[in-house]
Amino acid sequence: MANTPHGGVLKDLFARDLPKRTQLLAEAESLADLSLTERQLCDLELILSGGFSPLEGFLNEKDYHGVVNDLRLADGTLFSMPINLDVSQEEIKAVGIAPGKRIVLRDFRDESPLAIITVEDVYKPNKDEEALKVFRGDPEHPAVKYLFNTVKEFYVGGKVQALNRPNHYDYAGLRYTPAELRAEFNKLGWNRVVAFQTRNPMHRAHRELTVRAARSRQANVLIHPVVGLTKPGDIDHFTRVRVYQAILPRYPNGMALLSLLPLAMRMGGDREAVWHAIIRKNFGATHFIVGRDHAGPGKNSKGVDFYGPYDAQFLVEKYKDELGIEVVPFQMMTYLPDADEYAPKDEVAAGTKTLDISGTELRKRLRLGLPIPEWFSYPEVVKVLRESHPPRVSQGFTIFLTGYYNSGKDAIARALQVTLNQQGGRSVSLLLGETVRSELSSELGFSRSDRHKNIQRIAFVAAELTRSGAGVIAAPIAPFDDSRKHARETISQSGSFFLVHVATSLEHAEKNDRKGVYAAARNGEIKGFTGVDDPYEVPTDADLVVDVSKTSVRTIVHQIVLLLESQGFFGN
């Protein structure tokens, strides 16, 4: 018998609204609509399926304040994470969003109608209060950054009616709704189910942990990984799901089941742990493993943890009676080579030989192609990880050269391309500033906004090439720090990014300008010219600083090659 849903009733809106679906679809044709963001899409899917029971829509203002301040809906039901439909002033005006209005919510990917919301209220949240009370206020917390940088200024509250399930073209057979998963448990005869939340690949220690948890409670295991939005920089869900599929046969026959959760995580630590427990309860689990620093984003730039290691376990334990799901504390496992087995660290006698590999060490071994021992992970899991994360020698990278016009960056870029082509092993693409301006950004001028847009186009192209394993050499002027930082952030999601500041002085660049471009700018014939009547912001985060007035192009190219070599791009 699966666990009782949170609030007593599973709010399966797909089933509830199926009898009038034809009528609702016809009505939707005449209604104004909103295109959802990726986070909103994840939230809506779990509202519609009942994963967020007892919610039947996005929080109205009264429920929102209750959740933010007291972890409770207005009716007193425990709920720890605000689920909001954020909109802009422009959307309010364009769509005519107002209380009583019915609006179609559409999938941004294919514009399919997913639901109709009946607006209860439109309100402006206090984002400072939400950041502080829900996420503890650290401006470096990813949810706080998202709140202030991405979330729009108004929230729309209201219940929704289901039209269609979002279309998923990956792992469709593993995407169970709560009702479907409960039916599967019933078919299998599972009465006690331990849910394991993860956003990372699983290795032998995770298998041992979940098996121990299940056996100690005479239960089965639900591997329930998040495949919506997770922490920036996490391994993509395609790779992770292939890992989960590879490790599943390593469980005792019939013990474990894999189901994917389309959740947009907030990395909200203790509050998120309570939220996760509610979600797993709705999916029918009777037990839930809460890990050390569960759903925490780690440390900030000062090395301070956003959450304490056991904050999540403490908060879930505080509300265990209301949650109605048994918490299983995450036991840190360690390998005992003499016994060839894993054991909880707190049960290992002093002096016993143990072995562990940290996440940092694992990433290093993958990056450099070093062996990963079978005591740590199964060969079939390592195979999947190596396919998705090849060693550095097979990865792409971007060398981003910035400096004044005629600083020597173009000469360096051309010479570097020749050198890298000579070495072989990967294709090398050259994105010179003038070439990009001609081929990609011919309609742009030289205002700050146009310059930023030009650099972001370069970053997009470089990121795609880097992702495919190419070496990219970009050499725009890129005078503004925020544009360079944005480019680094964009490209770093696809591979390694190296900023090279060609710090040749303006005087030297102008003195050796044979084309007379600086002279034309000084005479007012060219407006907005960097170094003349437009600023150049000197980088403070360059990986390498060079100067062609002091060092030859040949030597500078060699310095860049050595930088790449030190990072493993040419082998061990």
XYZ file of C-alpha atoms in Angstrom:
572
model
C 0.000 0.000 0.000
C 1.598 3.283 -1.142
C 1.884 6.189 1.266
C -1.041 8.612 1.647
C -0.511 11.784 -0.425
C 0.348 15.017 1.348
C -2.913 16.652 2.402
C -4.771 13.338 2.146
C -5.728 13.403 -1.559
C -3.550 13.112 -4.657
C -4.299 16.182 -6.760
C -3.993 14.438 -10.120
C -5.358 17.201 -12.329
C -4.823 15.164 -15.496
C -7.335 12.588 -14.228
C -9.640 15.177 -12.666
C -9.987 17.266 -15.824
C -9.953 14.480 -18.413
C -13.789 14.322 -18.740
C -13.927 17.973 -19.845
C -10.646 18.087 -21.757
C -12.333 18.518 -25.154
C -14.327 21.463 -23.834
C -11.253 23.026 -22.240
C -9.181 22.657 -25.419
C -11.923 24.381 -27.405
C -12.022 27.213 -24.875
C -8.237 27.543 -24.983
C -8.410 28.495 -28.665
C -10.067 31.783 -27.733
C -7.965 32.679 -24.679
C -4.860 34.807 -24.317
C -1.753 32.844 -23.460
C 1.573 32.888 -21.623
C 4.695 31.025 -22.674
C 6.311 29.389 -19.658
C 9.967 29.506 -18.674
C 11.871 26.274 -18.089
C 11.405 26.471 -14.303
C 7.700 27.303 -14.646
C 7.292 24.353 -16.997
C 8.831 21.979 -14.457
C 6.639 23.404 -11.694
C 3.474 23.160 -13.774
C 4.120 19.551 -14.742
C 4.368 18.542 -11.080
C 1.292 20.612 -10.161
C -0.729 18.889 -12.891
C 0.464 15.383 -12.018
C -0.070 15.769 -8.280
C 3.613 15.759 -7.425
C 3.087 19.036 -5.548
C -0.130 17.936 -3.787
C -2.036 19.563 -2.185
C -1.365 22.417 -4.640
C -3.821 22.827 -7.511
C -2.091 25.839 -9.020
C 0.434 28.587 -8.412
C 0.427 30.214 -4.985
C -1.839 33.179 -4.379
C -0.528 35.999 -2.195
C -1.929 34.615 1.049
C -0.453 31.153 0.479
C 2.821 32.684 -0.694
C 3.300 34.703 2.486
C 2.385 31.695 4.595
C 5.006 29.522 2.902
C 7.711 32.200 3.004
C 7.157 33.113 6.630
C 5.942 29.904 8.269
C 6.405 26.996 5.812
C 2.631 26.654 5.661
C -0.167 27.283 3.204
C -2.972 29.580 4.321
C -4.999 26.570 5.526
C -2.117 25.483 7.772
C -0.825 22.621 5.605
C 2.949 22.190 5.726
C 4.639 23.330 2.490
C 8.163 24.665 2.464
C 8.891 26.055 -1.011
C 7.006 28.908 -2.743
C 5.769 27.825 -6.181
C 5.241 31.005 -8.168
C 4.187 32.029 -11.663
C 6.271 35.137 -12.239
C 5.377 37.635 -14.954
C 6.617 41.024 -16.091
C 4.718 44.310 -16.225
C 4.858 44.032 -20.012
C 3.213 40.583 -19.918
C 0.521 41.824 -17.546
C -0.321 44.597 -19.987
C -0.039 42.529 -23.185
C -2.068 39.558 -21.916
C -4.427 41.564 -19.742
C -3.639 39.585 -16.600
C -6.132 40.422 -13.864
C -8.228 38.594 -11.257
C -10.874 36.420 -12.952
C -8.987 36.244 -16.248
C -8.491 32.771 -17.757
C -5.148 32.319 -19.521
C -3.607 29.430 -21.406
C -0.171 28.333 -20.190
C 1.962 27.098 -23.079
C 5.147 25.052 -23.357
C 7.942 27.379 -24.538
C 9.483 24.522 -26.547
C 6.603 23.695 -28.896
C 3.821 26.143 -27.898
C 1.487 23.286 -26.961
C -1.279 24.299 -24.526
C -0.710 22.629 -21.161
C -3.195 24.226 -18.801
C -5.634 27.060 -18.203
C -5.102 29.214 -15.131
C -7.915 31.209 -13.555
C -6.205 34.244 -12.063
C -6.959 34.825 -8.388
C -4.541 37.687 -7.806
C -1.500 39.500 -9.158
C 0.957 40.701 -6.551
C 4.450 42.098 -6.197
C 6.606 40.021 -3.865
C 9.231 41.336 -1.501
C 12.202 39.585 -3.082
C 14.548 40.621 -0.282
C 12.278 38.910 2.228
C 11.906 35.796 0.051
C 15.668 35.568 -0.419
C 16.340 35.910 3.301
C 13.606 33.684 4.703
C 13.592 30.935 2.088
C 17.264 30.818 1.056
C 19.013 32.637 3.959
C 19.882 35.680 1.865
C 23.450 35.038 0.682
C 23.646 36.903 -2.664
C 25.872 34.125 -4.033
C 23.243 31.433 -3.427
C 22.135 30.210 -6.877
C 18.438 30.549 -5.980
C 18.986 34.111 -4.727
C 20.865 35.000 -7.902
C 18.052 33.462 -9.952
C 15.452 35.345 -7.905
C 17.035 38.749 -8.508
C 18.436 38.210 -12.003
C 15.814 36.043 -13.717
C 12.508 35.984 -11.821
C 10.154 38.725 -13.034
C 8.691 41.401 -10.799
C 5.100 40.150 -10.297
C 3.562 36.823 -9.248
C 0.236 35.452 -10.504
C -1.763 33.216 -8.184
C -4.507 30.873 -9.308
C -5.673 27.301 -9.795
C -5.097 25.491 -13.073
C -6.986 22.998 -15.230
C -5.065 20.368 -17.186
C -5.030 20.262 -20.984
C -1.970 18.231 -22.012
C 1.105 16.625 -20.528
C 4.371 18.249 -21.625
C 6.029 16.387 -24.465
C 9.235 14.603 -23.494
C 11.291 12.919 -26.185
C 13.848 11.391 -23.839
C 13.309 8.433 -21.497
C 9.524 8.562 -21.901
C 9.173 5.094 -20.367
C 10.867 6.235 -17.145
C 8.738 9.337 -16.546
C 6.092 8.065 -14.134
C 3.472 10.406 -12.698
C 2.584 9.880 -9.025
C -0.538 7.925 -10.013
C 1.435 5.759 -12.438
C 4.187 5.066 -9.926
C 1.677 4.179 -7.241
C 0.011 1.763 -9.677
C 3.417 0.240 -10.428
C 4.137 -0.251 -6.723
C 0.744 -1.915 -6.351
C 1.381 -4.202 -9.320
C 4.760 -5.213 -7.869
C 3.329 -5.677 -4.405
C 5.618 -3.065 -2.871
C 4.319 -1.747 0.462
C 7.485 -0.143 1.816
C 9.546 2.005 -0.521
C 12.775 3.905 0.258
C 13.162 6.868 -2.121
C 16.671 8.000 -3.047
C 17.003 11.565 -4.351
C 20.030 12.325 -6.516
C 21.315 14.836 -9.053
C 24.699 13.130 -9.475
C 25.942 9.877 -11.008
C 25.733 6.836 -8.736
C 28.699 4.656 -7.802
C 29.237 1.610 -5.624
C 28.891 3.556 -2.374
C 25.443 4.795 -3.407
C 24.374 1.278 -4.297
C 25.588 -0.041 -0.940
C 23.897 2.804 0.931
C 20.500 2.274 -0.702
C 20.642 -1.520 -0.387
C 21.469 -1.234 3.324
C 18.644 1.260 3.845
C 16.149 -1.002 2.072
C 17.217 -4.198 3.849
C 17.156 -2.597 7.286
C 13.537 -1.592 6.694
C 12.454 -4.622 4.646
C 11.668 -2.285 1.782
C 12.363 -1.723 -1.896
C 14.331 1.115 -3.462
C 13.013 3.918 -5.659
C 15.878 5.635 -7.466
C 14.250 9.019 -8.117
C 16.756 11.382 -9.767
C 15.995 14.966 -10.706
C 16.003 15.565 -14.464
C 14.611 19.107 -14.486
C 16.799 22.009 -13.388
C 19.640 21.269 -10.984
C 22.735 23.147 -9.851
C 24.606 24.959 -12.637
C 27.604 22.850 -13.599
C 26.001 19.515 -12.734
C 26.488 16.583 -15.103
C 23.729 16.568 -17.731
C 20.747 14.338 -17.056
C 21.260 12.275 -20.228
C 24.575 11.029 -18.900
C 23.211 10.525 -15.401
C 20.223 8.490 -16.573
C 22.505 6.222 -18.607
C 24.517 5.752 -15.400
C 21.386 4.868 -13.416
C 20.341 2.408 -16.091
C 23.815 0.847 -15.994
C 23.840 0.457 -12.212
C 20.292 -0.885 -11.882
C 21.220 -4.522 -12.716
C 23.728 -4.402 -9.837
C 20.858 -4.385 -7.343
C 19.450 -7.659 -6.017
C 16.802 -8.934 -8.419
C 13.547 -6.994 -8.053
C 14.796 -4.632 -5.333
C 15.027 -1.325 -7.225
C 13.013 0.756 -9.660
C 14.126 3.837 -11.616
C 11.762 6.783 -12.175
C 12.671 10.292 -13.328
C 11.499 13.447 -11.561
C 11.005 16.618 -13.693
C 11.769 18.929 -10.775
C 13.336 22.382 -10.944
C 15.552 22.323 -7.866
C 16.204 25.521 -5.929
C 19.208 24.117 -4.014
C 17.346 25.294 -0.923
C 18.999 23.095 1.699
C 16.783 22.342 4.698
C 13.604 23.828 3.204
C 14.196 21.912 -0.003
C 14.646 18.669 1.946
C 11.172 19.087 3.448
C 9.834 19.850 -0.040
C 11.544 16.737 -1.438
C 10.023 14.625 1.319
C 6.539 15.936 0.439
C 7.118 15.173 -3.240
C 8.321 11.602 -2.537
C 5.343 11.040 -0.255
C 3.080 12.098 -3.126
C 4.814 9.597 -5.389
C 4.013 6.858 -2.865
C 7.303 6.403 -1.009
C 7.143 5.466 2.681
C 10.789 6.292 3.460
C 13.118 9.008 2.199
C 16.911 9.199 2.394
C 18.049 12.678 3.477
C 21.719 13.246 2.828
C 24.429 15.311 4.402
C 23.974 18.899 3.153
C 20.913 17.690 1.265
C 20.123 19.922 -1.741
C 22.750 22.424 -0.625
C 24.767 24.361 -3.219
C 28.054 23.904 -1.329
C 30.156 26.918 -0.367
C 30.205 30.569 -1.368
C 33.260 32.363 -2.747
C 34.600 32.866 0.794
C 34.528 29.139 1.454
C 31.535 29.385 3.803
C 28.846 26.685 3.577
C 25.418 27.951 2.580
C 23.912 25.366 4.959
C 25.159 23.288 7.850
C 25.844 19.613 7.056
C 22.858 18.329 9.029
C 20.421 21.277 8.753
C 18.261 19.353 6.285
C 18.017 16.276 8.507
C 17.121 18.433 11.534
C 14.307 20.278 9.732
C 12.810 17.148 8.202
C 12.966 15.470 11.602
C 11.191 18.482 13.134
C 8.213 18.007 10.814
C 8.327 14.197 10.554
C 4.870 13.685 12.073
C 3.222 16.051 9.599
C 5.257 14.748 6.695
C 4.166 11.193 7.296
C 7.257 9.743 5.677
C 10.098 8.087 7.588
C 13.443 9.834 7.237
C 16.473 7.652 6.585
C 19.677 9.567 7.453
C 22.331 9.392 4.750
C 25.260 7.346 6.012
C 28.669 8.273 4.610
C 30.116 5.068 3.208
C 33.800 4.100 2.946
C 35.558 1.197 1.264
C 37.394 -1.426 3.327
C 39.986 -2.971 0.984
C 40.912 -5.840 3.305
C 37.292 -6.994 3.406
C 36.402 -5.831 -0.126
C 33.216 -4.181 1.096
C 31.675 -0.838 1.975
C 30.666 0.157 5.495
C 29.277 3.293 7.178
C 32.165 5.480 8.307
C 30.814 5.788 11.823
C 30.861 1.990 12.191
C 34.496 1.487 11.141
C 36.895 0.685 13.968
C 39.820 3.035 14.535
C 42.925 1.983 12.632
C 41.028 0.122 9.912
C 42.385 0.758 6.429
C 39.869 2.647 4.261
C 39.819 4.067 0.746
C 37.807 6.947 -0.701
C 37.793 9.008 -3.889
C 36.432 12.553 -3.643
C 34.332 14.191 -6.324
C 37.290 16.431 -7.146
C 39.576 13.431 -7.568
C 37.014 11.652 -9.760
C 36.702 14.678 -12.037
C 40.495 14.858 -12.275
C 40.716 11.178 -13.264
C 38.051 11.637 -15.912
C 39.703 14.822 -17.176
C 43.146 13.246 -17.494
C 41.983 9.782 -18.531
C 43.428 8.186 -15.379
C 42.173 4.795 -14.090
C 39.061 4.664 -11.915
C 39.228 1.562 -9.683
C 36.403 -0.987 -9.675
C 36.115 -0.738 -5.902
C 34.877 2.821 -6.423
C 32.607 2.433 -9.437
C 31.397 -0.288 -11.771
C 33.088 -0.575 -15.202
C 29.796 -0.022 -17.023
C 29.260 3.231 -15.087
C 32.798 4.447 -15.812
C 32.272 3.653 -19.495
C 29.217 5.928 -19.626
C 31.055 8.747 -17.840
C 34.089 8.491 -20.124
C 31.886 8.589 -23.219
C 30.186 11.781 -22.037
C 33.246 13.345 -20.431
C 36.293 12.443 -22.497
C 39.770 13.296 -21.185
C 41.159 16.772 -21.760
C 43.187 15.599 -24.734
C 39.878 15.038 -26.567
C 38.036 18.111 -25.265
C 37.550 21.483 -26.904
C 38.644 24.838 -25.491
C 38.457 28.560 -26.240
C 41.363 31.001 -26.179
C 39.804 34.470 -25.886
C 42.238 37.268 -26.790
C 41.293 40.817 -25.796
C 43.132 44.099 -26.304
C 43.253 47.362 -28.242
C 42.935 47.489 -32.000
C 46.390 46.720 -33.478
C 47.614 45.403 -30.131
C 48.933 42.289 -31.861
C 46.050 39.992 -30.861
C 45.181 39.180 -34.480
C 48.787 38.238 -35.268
C 48.907 36.081 -32.150
C 45.596 34.431 -33.076
C 46.724 33.567 -36.607
C 50.072 32.228 -35.439
C 48.411 30.192 -32.689
C 45.997 28.643 -35.183
C 48.903 27.515 -37.367
C 50.744 26.074 -34.363
C 47.709 24.142 -33.113
C 46.926 22.855 -36.596
C 50.485 21.581 -36.829
C 50.059 19.641 -33.600
C 46.808 18.065 -34.804
C 44.293 16.145 -32.712
C 41.387 18.577 -33.034
C 40.006 21.106 -35.497
C 40.877 24.748 -34.793
C 38.535 27.654 -35.584
C 39.580 31.297 -35.764
C 37.099 34.076 -34.873
C 38.811 37.394 -35.588
C 36.981 40.548 -34.559
C 36.731 41.998 -38.075
C 35.602 38.674 -39.544
C 32.824 38.307 -36.987
C 31.753 41.896 -37.521
C 31.489 41.226 -41.264
C 29.851 37.804 -41.195
C 27.745 37.753 -38.005
C 27.277 41.310 -36.756
C 27.248 43.557 -39.797
C 24.094 45.345 -38.625
C 25.576 46.233 -35.226
C 27.186 49.535 -34.380
C 29.678 50.339 -31.639
C 27.454 51.399 -28.785
C 28.032 49.587 -25.523
C 24.915 47.460 -26.032
C 25.891 46.575 -29.604
C 29.422 45.704 -28.539
C 27.979 43.451 -25.818
C 25.679 41.761 -28.323
C 28.605 41.153 -30.671
C 30.675 39.509 -27.919
C 27.747 37.290 -26.923
C 27.408 36.111 -30.521
C 31.085 35.216 -30.506
C 30.580 33.421 -27.186
C 27.645 31.428 -28.541
C 29.575 30.248 -31.594
C 32.684 29.510 -29.535
C 30.650 27.540 -26.987
C 29.093 25.347 -29.663
C 32.472 24.677 -31.295
C 34.087 24.007 -27.922
C 31.302 21.576 -27.014
C 32.052 19.612 -30.191
C 35.719 19.248 -29.270
C 37.267 22.023 -31.351
C 39.931 24.491 -30.366
C 38.584 28.035 -30.729
C 40.651 31.204 -30.954
C 38.578 34.377 -30.593
C 40.211 37.784 -30.935
C 37.744 40.657 -30.532
C 38.624 43.933 -28.821
C 36.012 43.105 -26.124
C 36.577 46.320 -24.150
C 34.009 45.775 -21.401
C 34.453 43.576 -18.361
C 30.812 42.506 -18.066
C 30.775 41.281 -21.676
C 33.955 39.271 -21.159
C 32.592 37.752 -17.955
C 29.361 36.814 -19.702
C 31.382 35.216 -22.500
C 33.423 33.242 -19.966
C 30.243 32.047 -18.275
C 28.635 31.014 -21.574
C 31.647 29.176 -22.957
C 32.611 27.537 -19.659
C 29.354 25.589 -19.761
C 30.708 23.810 -22.840
C 34.398 23.518 -22.029
C 37.484 25.359 -20.895
C 37.860 29.102 -21.366
C 41.158 30.983 -21.196
C 41.253 34.779 -21.215
C 44.448 36.231 -22.672
C 44.907 39.965 -22.201
C 47.091 41.376 -24.951
C 48.262 44.284 -22.831
C 50.216 46.111 -25.535
C 49.996 49.825 -24.745
C 47.710 52.180 -26.640
C 50.746 54.249 -27.601
C 52.474 51.252 -29.201
C 49.299 50.120 -30.988
C 48.716 53.606 -32.375
C 52.359 54.196 -33.320
C 52.433 51.023 -35.429
C 49.013 51.525 -37.048
C 49.887 51.432 -40.763
C 46.234 51.680 -41.825
C 45.747 55.053 -40.140
C 42.642 53.954 -38.238
C 43.696 55.679 -35.018
C 44.469 58.881 -36.943
C 40.987 58.802 -38.447
C 39.498 58.352 -34.984
C 41.583 61.245 -33.594
C 40.315 63.448 -36.438
C 36.692 62.583 -35.591
C 36.128 60.525 -38.730
C 35.397 57.402 -36.619
C 33.219 57.698 -33.542
C 33.200 55.408 -30.510
C 36.709 54.074 -31.113
C 38.219 52.124 -28.224
C 41.142 53.994 -26.676
C 40.291 57.285 -28.338
C 36.755 58.270 -27.345
C 35.549 54.954 -25.905
C 37.023 53.191 -22.847
C 38.842 49.886 -22.521
C 38.346 48.184 -19.148
C 41.543 46.342 -18.276
C 40.844 42.694 -17.306
C 41.570 41.684 -13.731
C 40.830 38.006 -14.306
C 43.087 37.182 -17.262
C 44.630 33.703 -17.331
C 47.620 35.114 -19.195
C 48.869 38.672 -19.817
C 51.150 39.340 -22.812
C 52.595 42.377 -24.596
C 53.909 42.289 -28.174
C 56.040 45.378 -27.528
C 58.053 43.333 -25.029
C 57.685 39.748 -26.224
C 57.693 38.240 -29.719
C 54.553 36.692 -31.183
C 56.392 33.354 -31.388
C 57.138 33.400 -27.649
C 53.607 34.468 -26.780
C 52.178 31.594 -28.819
C 54.519 29.243 -26.984
C 53.265 30.617 -23.639
C 49.663 29.898 -24.663
C 50.594 26.389 -25.798
C 52.294 25.773 -22.447
C 49.148 26.998 -20.658
C 47.073 24.478 -22.607
C 49.640 21.745 -22.052
C 49.620 22.326 -18.306
C 45.866 21.686 -18.319
C 46.219 18.349 -20.108
C 44.966 19.328 -23.569
C 47.900 17.633 -25.300
C 48.005 14.445 -23.212
C 49.544 13.430 -19.890
